[in-house]
Amino acid sequence: RPFTPFSWFVVLGRGTTPALREIFGNRQTTAMAPPLTITYGGISRDSIEELRKINTSSFPIQYQERFYDEVADQNDANLSKFAYWRGTIVGAICTRISDADDGDGKKLYIM
């Protein structure tokens, strides 16, 4: 099923700006962006540099080398994924499961 992260709508009528009225007129308009077909793939040691590029360009902090080693060496391939659009990496999600602080259960970090 297509993922649609950027669906949007514009409703115009009373109280809109002159610029919007010039572009759309005084009619009421609703528009939806076409669905994006996003696929997901694993993150491996061979692709870890791509993850580093995404993180460096997206976050104000720099992850330590240990973080990238842990992602690349995870036993469960479902914990970290790249998001692809038309074959190009456009995002990533990395998670880690660890023991809870009280020793009872687990906790999930989403990075």
PDB file of N, CA and C in Angstrom:
ATOM      1  N   ARG A   1       0.847  -1.171   0.000  1.00  0.00           N
ATOM      2  CA  ARG A   1       0.000   0.000   0.000  1.00  0.00           C
ATOM      3  C   ARG A   1       0.890   1.231   0.000  1.00  0.00           C
ATOM      4  N   PRO A   2       0.622   2.203  -0.880  1.00  0.00           N
ATOM      5  CA  PRO A   2       1.488   3.387  -0.952  1.00  0.00           C
ATOM      6  C   PRO A   2       1.452   4.194   0.337  1.00  0.00           C
ATOM      7  N   PHE A   3       2.585   4.707   0.703  1.00  0.00           N
ATOM      8  CA  PHE A   3       2.729   5.569   1.872  1.00  0.00           C
ATOM      9  C   PHE A   3       2.590   7.006   1.401  1.00  0.00           C
ATOM     10  N   THR A   4       1.780   7.814   2.054  1.00  0.00           N
ATOM     11  CA  THR A   4       1.546   9.183   1.632  1.00  0.00           C
ATOM     12  C   THR A   4       1.916  10.147   2.750  1.00  0.00           C
ATOM     13  N   PRO A   5       3.203  10.450   2.918  1.00  0.00           N
ATOM     14  CA  PRO A   5       3.593  11.327   4.015  1.00  0.00           C
ATOM     15  C   PRO A   5       3.315  12.796   3.758  1.00  0.00           C
ATOM     16  N   PHE A   6       3.155  13.168   2.486  1.00  0.00           N
ATOM     17  CA  PHE A   6       3.043  14.579   2.167  1.00  0.00           C
ATOM     18  C   PHE A   6       1.686  14.938   1.585  1.00  0.00           C
ATOM     19  N   SER A   7       0.630  14.273   2.038  1.00  0.00           N
ATOM     20  CA  SER A   7      -0.709  14.649   1.603  1.00  0.00           C
ATOM     21  C   SER A   7      -0.993  16.058   2.119  1.00  0.00           C
ATOM     22  N   TRP A   8      -1.639  16.846   1.296  1.00  0.00           N
ATOM     23  CA  TRP A   8      -1.910  18.217   1.712  1.00  0.00           C
ATOM     24  C   TRP A   8      -3.219  18.663   1.106  1.00  0.00           C
ATOM     25  N   PHE A   9      -3.759  19.720   1.647  1.00  0.00           N
ATOM     26  CA  PHE A   9      -4.970  20.281   1.086  1.00  0.00           C
ATOM     27  C   PHE A   9      -4.949  21.784   1.263  1.00  0.00           C
ATOM     28  N   VAL A  10      -5.673  22.446   0.385  1.00  0.00           N
ATOM     29  CA  VAL A  10      -5.805  23.893   0.461  1.00  0.00           C
ATOM     30  C   VAL A  10      -7.292  24.195   0.401  1.00  0.00           C
ATOM     31  N   VAL A  11      -7.788  24.889   1.361  1.00  0.00           N
ATOM     32  CA  VAL A  11      -9.178  25.315   1.345  1.00  0.00           C
ATOM     33  C   VAL A  11      -9.178  26.834   1.340  1.00  0.00           C
ATOM     34  N   LEU A  12      -9.722  27.389   0.284  1.00  0.00           N
ATOM     35  CA  LEU A  12      -9.719  28.838   0.138  1.00  0.00           C
ATOM     36  C   LEU A  12     -11.137  29.374   0.235  1.00  0.00           C
ATOM     37  N   GLY A  13     -11.236  30.556   0.680  1.00  0.00           N
ATOM     38  CA  GLY A  13     -12.536  31.207   0.806  1.00  0.00           C
ATOM     39  C   GLY A  13     -12.337  32.546   1.462  1.00  0.00           C
ATOM     40  N   ARG A  14     -13.209  32.900   2.337  1.00  0.00           N
ATOM     41  CA  ARG A  14     -13.109  34.180   3.020  1.00  0.00           C
ATOM     42  C   ARG A  14     -11.856  34.222   3.886  1.00  0.00           C
ATOM     43  N   GLY A  15     -11.210  35.354   3.911  1.00  0.00           N
ATOM     44  CA  GLY A  15     -10.070  35.545   4.785  1.00  0.00           C
ATOM     45  C   GLY A  15      -8.739  35.082   4.210  1.00  0.00           C
ATOM     46  N   THR A  16      -8.699  34.656   2.959  1.00  0.00           N
ATOM     47  CA  THR A  16      -7.422  34.245   2.380  1.00  0.00           C
ATOM     48  C   THR A  16      -6.641  35.472   1.953  1.00  0.00           C
ATOM     49  N   THR A  17      -5.364  35.284   1.718  1.00  0.00           N
ATOM     50  CA  THR A  17      -4.513  36.398   1.326  1.00  0.00           C
ATOM     51  C   THR A  17      -4.734  36.735  -0.143  1.00  0.00           C
ATOM     52  N   PRO A  18      -4.429  37.965  -0.555  1.00  0.00           N
ATOM     53  CA  PRO A  18      -4.556  38.330  -1.965  1.00  0.00           C
ATOM     54  C   PRO A  18      -3.716  37.435  -2.877  1.00  0.00           C
ATOM     55  N   ALA A  19      -2.534  37.042  -2.409  1.00  0.00           N
ATOM     56  CA  ALA A  19      -1.672  36.187  -3.240  1.00  0.00           C
ATOM     57  C   ALA A  19      -2.326  34.834  -3.494  1.00  0.00           C
ATOM     58  N   LEU A  20      -2.927  34.238  -2.462  1.00  0.00           N
ATOM     59  CA  LEU A  20      -3.604  32.954  -2.652  1.00  0.00           C
ATOM     60  C   LEU A  20      -4.821  33.098  -3.549  1.00  0.00           C
ATOM     61  N   ARG A  21      -5.565  34.213  -3.391  1.00  0.00           N
ATOM     62  CA  ARG A  21      -6.725  34.424  -4.262  1.00  0.00           C
ATOM     63  C   ARG A  21      -6.283  34.591  -5.707  1.00  0.00           C
ATOM     64  N   GLU A  22      -5.131  35.238  -5.920  1.00  0.00           N
ATOM     65  CA  GLU A  22      -4.627  35.412  -7.278  1.00  0.00           C
ATOM     66  C   GLU A  22      -4.259  34.067  -7.899  1.00  0.00           C
ATOM     67  N   ILE A  23      -3.666  33.186  -7.108  1.00  0.00           N
ATOM     68  CA  ILE A  23      -3.257  31.879  -7.619  1.00  0.00           C
ATOM     69  C   ILE A  23      -4.458  30.973  -7.830  1.00  0.00           C
ATOM     70  N   PHE A  24      -5.338  30.894  -6.855  1.00  0.00           N
ATOM     71  CA  PHE A  24      -6.423  29.915  -6.888  1.00  0.00           C
ATOM     72  C   PHE A  24      -7.792  30.513  -7.180  1.00  0.00           C
ATOM     73  N   GLY A  25      -7.903  31.826  -7.208  1.00  0.00           N
ATOM     74  CA  GLY A  25      -9.214  32.434  -7.364  1.00  0.00           C
ATOM     75  C   GLY A  25      -9.959  32.376  -6.039  1.00  0.00           C
ATOM     76  N   ASN A  26     -11.234  32.668  -6.070  1.00  0.00           N
ATOM     77  CA  ASN A  26     -12.027  32.661  -4.844  1.00  0.00           C
ATOM     78  C   ASN A  26     -12.766  31.351  -4.643  1.00  0.00           C
ATOM     79  N   ARG A  27     -12.419  30.341  -5.393  1.00  0.00           N
ATOM     80  CA  ARG A  27     -13.117  29.063  -5.269  1.00  0.00           C
ATOM     81  C   ARG A  27     -12.527  28.239  -4.131  1.00  0.00           C
ATOM     82  N   GLN A  28     -13.262  27.274  -3.691  1.00  0.00           N
ATOM     83  CA  GLN A  28     -12.777  26.341  -2.671  1.00  0.00           C
ATOM     84  C   GLN A  28     -12.081  25.204  -3.408  1.00  0.00           C
ATOM     85  N   THR A  29     -10.860  24.896  -3.010  1.00  0.00           N
ATOM     86  CA  THR A  29     -10.055  23.897  -3.711  1.00  0.00           C
ATOM     87  C   THR A  29      -9.497  22.902  -2.710  1.00  0.00           C
ATOM     88  N   THR A  30      -9.542  21.656  -3.074  1.00  0.00           N
ATOM     89  CA  THR A  30      -8.901  20.618  -2.278  1.00  0.00           C
ATOM     90  C   THR A  30      -8.024  19.811  -3.216  1.00  0.00           C
ATOM     91  N   ALA A  31      -6.773  19.608  -2.851  1.00  0.00           N
ATOM     92  CA  ALA A  31      -5.847  18.848  -3.695  1.00  0.00           C
ATOM     93  C   ALA A  31      -5.082  17.867  -2.832  1.00  0.00           C
ATOM     94  N   MET A  32      -4.786  16.725  -3.378  1.00  0.00           N
ATOM     95  CA  MET A  32      -3.991  15.717  -2.675  1.00  0.00           C
ATOM     96  C   MET A  32      -2.751  15.429  -3.506  1.00  0.00           C
ATOM     97  N   ALA A  33      -1.632  15.329  -2.847  1.00  0.00           N
ATOM     98  CA  ALA A  33      -0.408  14.916  -3.532  1.00  0.00           C
ATOM     99  C   ALA A  33      -0.549  13.444  -3.895  1.00  0.00           C
ATOM    100  N   PRO A  34       0.059  13.031  -4.996  1.00  0.00           N
ATOM    101  CA  PRO A  34      -0.027  11.610  -5.348  1.00  0.00           C
ATOM    102  C   PRO A  34       0.694  10.761  -4.307  1.00  0.00           C
ATOM    103  N   PRO A  35       0.222   9.547  -4.081  1.00  0.00           N
ATOM    104  CA  PRO A  35       0.879   8.677  -3.097  1.00  0.00           C
ATOM    105  C   PRO A  35       2.319   8.371  -3.499  1.00  0.00           C
ATOM    106  N   LEU A  36       3.181   8.305  -2.521  1.00  0.00           N
ATOM    107  CA  LEU A  36       4.567   7.918  -2.758  1.00  0.00           C
ATOM    108  C   LEU A  36       4.701   6.433  -2.468  1.00  0.00           C
ATOM    109  N   THR A  37       5.339   5.726  -3.359  1.00  0.00           N
ATOM    110  CA  THR A  37       5.578   4.311  -3.127  1.00  0.00           C
ATOM    111  C   THR A  37       6.932   4.175  -2.450  1.00  0.00           C
ATOM    112  N   ILE A  38       6.902   3.909  -1.162  1.00  0.00           N
ATOM    113  CA  ILE A  38       8.113   3.767  -0.360  1.00  0.00           C
ATOM    114  C   ILE A  38       8.344   2.286  -0.108  1.00  0.00           C
ATOM    115  N   THR A  39       9.573   1.844  -0.328  1.00  0.00           N
ATOM    116  CA  THR A  39       9.945   0.473   0.009  1.00  0.00           C
ATOM    117  C   THR A  39      11.002   0.528   1.101  1.00  0.00           C
ATOM    118  N   TYR A  40      11.199  -0.592   1.758  1.00  0.00           N
ATOM    119  CA  TYR A  40      12.128  -0.638   2.892  1.00  0.00           C
ATOM    120  C   TYR A  40      13.153  -1.730   2.673  1.00  0.00           C
ATOM    121  N   GLY A  41      14.366  -1.475   3.129  1.00  0.00           N
ATOM    122  CA  GLY A  41      15.439  -2.457   3.015  1.00  0.00           C
ATOM    123  C   GLY A  41      16.349  -2.390   4.218  1.00  0.00           C
ATOM    124  N   GLY A  42      17.044  -3.466   4.440  1.00  0.00           N
ATOM    125  CA  GLY A  42      17.921  -3.560   5.595  1.00  0.00           C
ATOM    126  C   GLY A  42      19.147  -2.665   5.507  1.00  0.00           C
ATOM    127  N   ILE A  43      19.745  -2.445   6.655  1.00  0.00           N
ATOM    128  CA  ILE A  43      20.996  -1.689   6.758  1.00  0.00           C
ATOM    129  C   ILE A  43      22.087  -2.690   7.102  1.00  0.00           C
ATOM    130  N   SER A  44      23.116  -2.724   6.288  1.00  0.00           N
ATOM    131  CA  SER A  44      24.209  -3.674   6.498  1.00  0.00           C
ATOM    132  C   SER A  44      25.524  -2.922   6.661  1.00  0.00           C
ATOM    133  N   ARG A  45      26.555  -3.649   6.952  1.00  0.00           N
ATOM    134  CA  ARG A  45      27.886  -3.050   7.061  1.00  0.00           C
ATOM    135  C   ARG A  45      28.261  -2.357   5.743  1.00  0.00           C
ATOM    136  N   ASP A  46      27.843  -2.928   4.611  1.00  0.00           N
ATOM    137  CA  ASP A  46      28.172  -2.345   3.304  1.00  0.00           C
ATOM    138  C   ASP A  46      27.460  -1.015   3.043  1.00  0.00           C
ATOM    139  N   SER A  47      26.340  -0.779   3.713  1.00  0.00           N
ATOM    140  CA  SER A  47      25.570   0.441   3.457  1.00  0.00           C
ATOM    141  C   SER A  47      25.596   1.426   4.626  1.00  0.00           C
ATOM    142  N   ILE A  48      26.444   1.185   5.591  1.00  0.00           N
ATOM    143  CA  ILE A  48      26.454   2.011   6.801  1.00  0.00           C
ATOM    144  C   ILE A  48      26.867   3.462   6.517  1.00  0.00           C
ATOM    145  N   GLU A  49      27.669   3.681   5.488  1.00  0.00           N
ATOM    146  CA  GLU A  49      28.074   5.052   5.144  1.00  0.00           C
ATOM    147  C   GLU A  49      26.877   5.878   4.681  1.00  0.00           C
ATOM    148  N   GLU A  50      25.921   5.239   4.021  1.00  0.00           N
ATOM    149  CA  GLU A  50      24.702   5.945   3.618  1.00  0.00           C
ATOM    150  C   GLU A  50      23.926   6.408   4.849  1.00  0.00           C
ATOM    151  N   LEU A  51      23.856   5.558   5.857  1.00  0.00           N
ATOM    152  CA  LEU A  51      23.188   5.936   7.105  1.00  0.00           C
ATOM    153  C   LEU A  51      23.916   7.109   7.756  1.00  0.00           C
ATOM    154  N   ARG A  52      25.215   7.064   7.753  1.00  0.00           N
ATOM    155  CA  ARG A  52      26.010   8.155   8.337  1.00  0.00           C
ATOM    156  C   ARG A  52      25.715   9.478   7.610  1.00  0.00           C
ATOM    157  N   LYS A  53      25.604   9.442   6.279  1.00  0.00           N
ATOM    158  CA  LYS A  53      25.302  10.657   5.504  1.00  0.00           C
ATOM    159  C   LYS A  53      23.921  11.207   5.855  1.00  0.00           C
ATOM    160  N   ILE A  54      22.943  10.320   5.967  1.00  0.00           N
ATOM    161  CA  ILE A  54      21.590  10.757   6.327  1.00  0.00           C
ATOM    162  C   ILE A  54      21.595  11.396   7.710  1.00  0.00           C
ATOM    163  N   ASN A  55      22.225  10.753   8.676  1.00  0.00           N
ATOM    164  CA  ASN A  55      22.251  11.279  10.044  1.00  0.00           C
ATOM    165  C   ASN A  55      22.991  12.604  10.126  1.00  0.00           C
ATOM    166  N   THR A  56      24.118  12.710   9.439  1.00  0.00           N
ATOM    167  CA  THR A  56      24.916  13.936   9.470  1.00  0.00           C
ATOM    168  C   THR A  56      24.143  15.110   8.885  1.00  0.00           C
ATOM    169  N   SER A  57      23.386  14.854   7.824  1.00  0.00           N
ATOM    170  CA  SER A  57      22.645  15.948   7.191  1.00  0.00           C
ATOM    171  C   SER A  57      21.318  16.247   7.883  1.00  0.00           C
ATOM    172  N   SER A  58      20.840  15.345   8.740  1.00  0.00           N
ATOM    173  CA  SER A  58      19.522  15.515   9.362  1.00  0.00           C
ATOM    174  C   SER A  58      19.556  15.963  10.816  1.00  0.00           C
ATOM    175  N   PHE A  59      20.601  15.620  11.543  1.00  0.00           N
ATOM    176  CA  PHE A  59      20.619  15.854  12.987  1.00  0.00           C
ATOM    177  C   PHE A  59      21.751  16.793  13.389  1.00  0.00           C
ATOM    178  N   PRO A  60      21.535  17.589  14.433  1.00  0.00           N
ATOM    179  CA  PRO A  60      22.581  18.509  14.884  1.00  0.00           C
ATOM    180  C   PRO A  60      23.665  17.829  15.719  1.00  0.00           C
ATOM    181  N   ILE A  61      23.491  16.543  16.000  1.00  0.00           N
ATOM    182  CA  ILE A  61      24.499  15.817  16.778  1.00  0.00           C
ATOM    183  C   ILE A  61      25.213  14.825  15.874  1.00  0.00           C
ATOM    184  N   GLN A  62      26.363  14.376  16.314  1.00  0.00           N
ATOM    185  CA  GLN A  62      27.120  13.382  15.557  1.00  0.00           C
ATOM    186  C   GLN A  62      27.151  12.087  16.359  1.00  0.00           C
ATOM    187  N   TYR A  63      26.636  11.018  15.753  1.00  0.00           N
ATOM    188  CA  TYR A  63      26.657   9.724  16.425  1.00  0.00           C
ATOM    189  C   TYR A  63      28.072   9.165  16.436  1.00  0.00           C
ATOM    190  N   GLN A  64      28.415   8.484  17.519  1.00  0.00           N
ATOM    191  CA  GLN A  64      29.724   7.860  17.653  1.00  0.00           C
ATOM    192  C   GLN A  64      29.820   6.630  16.749  1.00  0.00           C
ATOM    193  N   GLU A  65      31.023   6.204  16.471  1.00  0.00           N
ATOM    194  CA  GLU A  65      31.251   5.019  15.635  1.00  0.00           C
ATOM    195  C   GLU A  65      30.567   3.783  16.222  1.00  0.00           C
ATOM    196  N   ARG A  66      30.504   3.714  17.538  1.00  0.00           N
ATOM    197  CA  ARG A  66      29.860   2.574  18.207  1.00  0.00           C
ATOM    198  C   ARG A  66      28.401   2.409  17.765  1.00  0.00           C
ATOM    199  N   PHE A  67      27.694   3.526  17.592  1.00  0.00           N
ATOM    200  CA  PHE A  67      26.303   3.479  17.134  1.00  0.00           C
ATOM    201  C   PHE A  67      26.208   2.770  15.787  1.00  0.00           C
ATOM    202  N   TYR A  68      27.053   3.155  14.849  1.00  0.00           N
ATOM    203  CA  TYR A  68      27.017   2.559  13.511  1.00  0.00           C
ATOM    204  C   TYR A  68      27.423   1.089  13.549  1.00  0.00           C
ATOM    205  N   ASP A  69      28.381   0.746  14.399  1.00  0.00           N
ATOM    206  CA  ASP A  69      28.764  -0.666  14.556  1.00  0.00           C
ATOM    207  C   ASP A  69      27.593  -1.491  15.081  1.00  0.00           C
ATOM    208  N   GLU A  70      26.875  -0.954  16.075  1.00  0.00           N
ATOM    209  CA  GLU A  70      25.733  -1.679  16.637  1.00  0.00           C
ATOM    210  C   GLU A  70      24.628  -1.874  15.608  1.00  0.00           C
ATOM    211  N   VAL A  71      24.357  -0.855  14.805  1.00  0.00           N
ATOM    212  CA  VAL A  71      23.327  -0.978  13.767  1.00  0.00           C
ATOM    213  C   VAL A  71      23.730  -2.035  12.751  1.00  0.00           C
ATOM    214  N   ALA A  72      24.974  -1.994  12.312  1.00  0.00           N
ATOM    215  CA  ALA A  72      25.440  -2.943  11.290  1.00  0.00           C
ATOM    216  C   ALA A  72      25.486  -4.371  11.802  1.00  0.00           C
ATOM    217  N   ASP A  73      25.708  -4.551  13.095  1.00  0.00           N
ATOM    218  CA  ASP A  73      25.876  -5.896  13.657  1.00  0.00           C
ATOM    219  C   ASP A  73      24.611  -6.457  14.310  1.00  0.00           C
ATOM    220  N   GLN A  74      23.474  -5.789  14.175  1.00  0.00           N
ATOM    221  CA  GLN A  74      22.237  -6.276  14.796  1.00  0.00           C
ATOM    222  C   GLN A  74      21.853  -7.644  14.244  1.00  0.00           C
ATOM    223  N   ASN A  75      21.355  -8.497  15.119  1.00  0.00           N
ATOM    224  CA  ASN A  75      20.908  -9.826  14.705  1.00  0.00           C
ATOM    225  C   ASN A  75      19.540  -9.797  14.042  1.00  0.00           C
ATOM    226  N   ASP A  76      18.703  -8.831  14.381  1.00  0.00           N
ATOM    227  CA  ASP A  76      17.353  -8.737  13.832  1.00  0.00           C
ATOM    228  C   ASP A  76      17.318  -7.657  12.752  1.00  0.00           C
ATOM    229  N   ALA A  77      17.182  -8.069  11.503  1.00  0.00           N
ATOM    230  CA  ALA A  77      17.189  -7.127  10.380  1.00  0.00           C
ATOM    231  C   ALA A  77      15.989  -6.191  10.387  1.00  0.00           C
ATOM    232  N   ASN A  78      14.971  -6.483  11.184  1.00  0.00           N
ATOM    233  CA  ASN A  78      13.786  -5.633  11.232  1.00  0.00           C
ATOM    234  C   ASN A  78      13.933  -4.451  12.182  1.00  0.00           C
ATOM    235  N   LEU A  79      15.029  -4.375  12.927  1.00  0.00           N
ATOM    236  CA  LEU A  79      15.201  -3.285  13.884  1.00  0.00           C
ATOM    237  C   LEU A  79      15.653  -1.981  13.237  1.00  0.00           C
ATOM    238  N   SER A  80      16.325  -2.061  12.106  1.00  0.00           N
ATOM    239  CA  SER A  80      16.801  -0.860  11.425  1.00  0.00           C
ATOM    240  C   SER A  80      16.569  -1.022   9.934  1.00  0.00           C
ATOM    241  N   LYS A  81      16.034   0.029   9.308  1.00  0.00           N
ATOM    242  CA  LYS A  81      15.682  -0.040   7.891  1.00  0.00           C
ATOM    243  C   LYS A  81      15.989   1.272   7.192  1.00  0.00           C
ATOM    244  N   PHE A  82      16.325   1.158   5.905  1.00  0.00           N
ATOM    245  CA  PHE A  82      16.354   2.305   5.015  1.00  0.00           C
ATOM    246  C   PHE A  82      14.988   2.426   4.367  1.00  0.00           C
ATOM    247  N   ALA A  83      14.583   3.649   4.047  1.00  0.00           N
ATOM    248  CA  ALA A  83      13.384   3.896   3.246  1.00  0.00           C
ATOM    249  C   ALA A  83      13.861   4.302   1.853  1.00  0.00           C
ATOM    250  N   TYR A  84      13.299   3.660   0.830  1.00  0.00           N
ATOM    251  CA  TYR A  84      13.677   3.921  -0.557  1.00  0.00           C
ATOM    252  C   TYR A  84      12.488   4.483  -1.330  1.00  0.00           C
ATOM    253  N   TRP A  85      12.755   5.462  -2.156  1.00  0.00           N
ATOM    254  CA  TRP A  85      11.775   5.969  -3.114  1.00  0.00           C
ATOM    255  C   TRP A  85      12.444   5.940  -4.477  1.00  0.00           C
ATOM    256  N   ARG A  86      11.852   5.192  -5.382  1.00  0.00           N
ATOM    257  CA  ARG A  86      12.400   5.020  -6.733  1.00  0.00           C
ATOM    258  C   ARG A  86      13.856   4.565  -6.700  1.00  0.00           C
ATOM    259  N   GLY A  87      14.174   3.695  -5.772  1.00  0.00           N
ATOM    260  CA  GLY A  87      15.510   3.121  -5.688  1.00  0.00           C
ATOM    261  C   GLY A  87      16.544   3.975  -4.982  1.00  0.00           C
ATOM    262  N   THR A  88      16.150   5.137  -4.498  1.00  0.00           N
ATOM    263  CA  THR A  88      17.070   6.046  -3.812  1.00  0.00           C
ATOM    264  C   THR A  88      16.737   6.073  -2.323  1.00  0.00           C
ATOM    265  N   ILE A  89      17.762   6.013  -1.491  1.00  0.00           N
ATOM    266  CA  ILE A  89      17.549   6.086  -0.046  1.00  0.00           C
ATOM    267  C   ILE A  89      17.089   7.495   0.313  1.00  0.00           C
ATOM    268  N   VAL A  90      15.930   7.576   0.962  1.00  0.00           N
ATOM    269  CA  VAL A  90      15.374   8.874   1.345  1.00  0.00           C
ATOM    270  C   VAL A  90      15.197   9.018   2.853  1.00  0.00           C
ATOM    271  N   GLY A  91      15.484   7.967   3.591  1.00  0.00           N
ATOM    272  CA  GLY A  91      15.335   8.036   5.036  1.00  0.00           C
ATOM    273  C   GLY A  91      15.783   6.752   5.686  1.00  0.00           C
ATOM    274  N   ALA A  92      15.778   6.753   7.004  1.00  0.00           N
ATOM    275  CA  ALA A  92      16.180   5.566   7.756  1.00  0.00           C
ATOM    276  C   ALA A  92      15.542   5.611   9.134  1.00  0.00           C
ATOM    277  N   ILE A  93      15.358   4.441   9.694  1.00  0.00           N
ATOM    278  CA  ILE A  93      14.940   4.327  11.088  1.00  0.00           C
ATOM    279  C   ILE A  93      15.821   3.277  11.739  1.00  0.00           C
ATOM    280  N   CYS A  94      16.318   3.589  12.904  1.00  0.00           N
ATOM    281  CA  CYS A  94      17.166   2.661  13.654  1.00  0.00           C
ATOM    282  C   CYS A  94      16.561   2.493  15.040  1.00  0.00           C
ATOM    283  N   THR A  95      16.470   1.258  15.483  1.00  0.00           N
ATOM    284  CA  THR A  95      15.957   0.974  16.818  1.00  0.00           C
ATOM    285  C   THR A  95      16.895   0.021  17.533  1.00  0.00           C
ATOM    286  N   ARG A  96      16.749  -0.007  18.835  1.00  0.00           N
ATOM    287  CA  ARG A  96      17.571  -0.901  19.649  1.00  0.00           C
ATOM    288  C   ARG A  96      16.737  -1.357  20.837  1.00  0.00           C
ATOM    289  N   ILE A  97      16.801  -2.629  21.142  1.00  0.00           N
ATOM    290  CA  ILE A  97      16.108  -3.182  22.303  1.00  0.00           C
ATOM    291  C   ILE A  97      17.148  -3.468  23.373  1.00  0.00           C
ATOM    292  N   SER A  98      16.849  -3.034  24.594  1.00  0.00           N
ATOM    293  CA  SER A  98      17.757  -3.314  25.709  1.00  0.00           C
ATOM    294  C   SER A  98      16.928  -3.658  26.943  1.00  0.00           C
ATOM    295  N   ASP A  99      17.602  -4.133  27.961  1.00  0.00           N
ATOM    296  CA  ASP A  99      16.925  -4.458  29.209  1.00  0.00           C
ATOM    297  C   ASP A  99      16.447  -3.178  29.882  1.00  0.00           C
ATOM    298  N   ALA A 100      15.295  -3.252  30.515  1.00  0.00           N
ATOM    299  CA  ALA A 100      14.760  -2.109  31.253  1.00  0.00           C
ATOM    300  C   ALA A 100      15.654  -1.806  32.446  1.00  0.00           C
ATOM    301  N   ASP A 101      15.641  -0.560  32.880  1.00  0.00           N
ATOM    302  CA  ASP A 101      16.489  -0.136  33.996  1.00  0.00           C
ATOM    303  C   ASP A 101      16.216  -0.914  35.276  1.00  0.00           C
ATOM    304  N   ASP A 102      14.958  -1.290  35.484  1.00  0.00           N
ATOM    305  CA  ASP A 102      14.622  -2.031  36.703  1.00  0.00           C
ATOM    306  C   ASP A 102      14.855  -3.535  36.549  1.00  0.00           C
ATOM    307  N   GLY A 103      15.355  -3.949  35.375  1.00  0.00           N
ATOM    308  CA  GLY A 103      15.647  -5.363  35.141  1.00  0.00           C
ATOM    309  C   GLY A 103      14.430  -6.194  34.798  1.00  0.00           C
ATOM    310  N   ASP A 104      13.266  -5.569  34.785  1.00  0.00           N
ATOM    311  CA  ASP A 104      12.028  -6.291  34.514  1.00  0.00           C
ATOM    312  C   ASP A 104      11.490  -5.859  33.150  1.00  0.00           C
ATOM    313  N   GLY A 105      11.747  -6.636  32.135  1.00  0.00           N
ATOM    314  CA  GLY A 105      11.247  -6.314  30.804  1.00  0.00           C
ATOM    315  C   GLY A 105      12.309  -5.693  29.920  1.00  0.00           C
ATOM    316  N   LYS A 106      11.843  -5.105  28.843  1.00  0.00           N
ATOM    317  CA  LYS A 106      12.721  -4.516  27.834  1.00  0.00           C
ATOM    318  C   LYS A 106      12.294  -3.087  27.558  1.00  0.00           C
ATOM    319  N   LYS A 107      13.191  -2.325  26.933  1.00  0.00           N
ATOM    320  CA  LYS A 107      12.838  -0.997  26.455  1.00  0.00           C
ATOM    321  C   LYS A 107      13.330  -0.859  25.017  1.00  0.00           C
ATOM    322  N   LEU A 108      12.629  -0.071  24.254  1.00  0.00           N
ATOM    323  CA  LEU A 108      12.930   0.129  22.845  1.00  0.00           C
ATOM    324  C   LEU A 108      13.366   1.568  22.629  1.00  0.00           C
ATOM    325  N   TYR A 109      14.537   1.742  22.059  1.00  0.00           N
ATOM    326  CA  TYR A 109      15.023   3.063  21.670  1.00  0.00           C
ATOM    327  C   TYR A 109      14.748   3.220  20.184  1.00  0.00           C
ATOM    328  N   ILE A 110      14.175   4.344  19.797  1.00  0.00           N
ATOM    329  CA  ILE A 110      13.959   4.666  18.387  1.00  0.00           C
ATOM    330  C   ILE A 110      14.843   5.859  18.076  1.00  0.00           C
ATOM    331  N   MET A 111      15.761   5.662  17.135  1.00  0.00           N
ATOM    332  CA  MET A 111      16.732   6.708  16.818  1.00  0.00           C
ATOM    333  C   MET A 111      16.595   7.122  15.378  1.00  0.00           C
TER     334      MET A 111
END
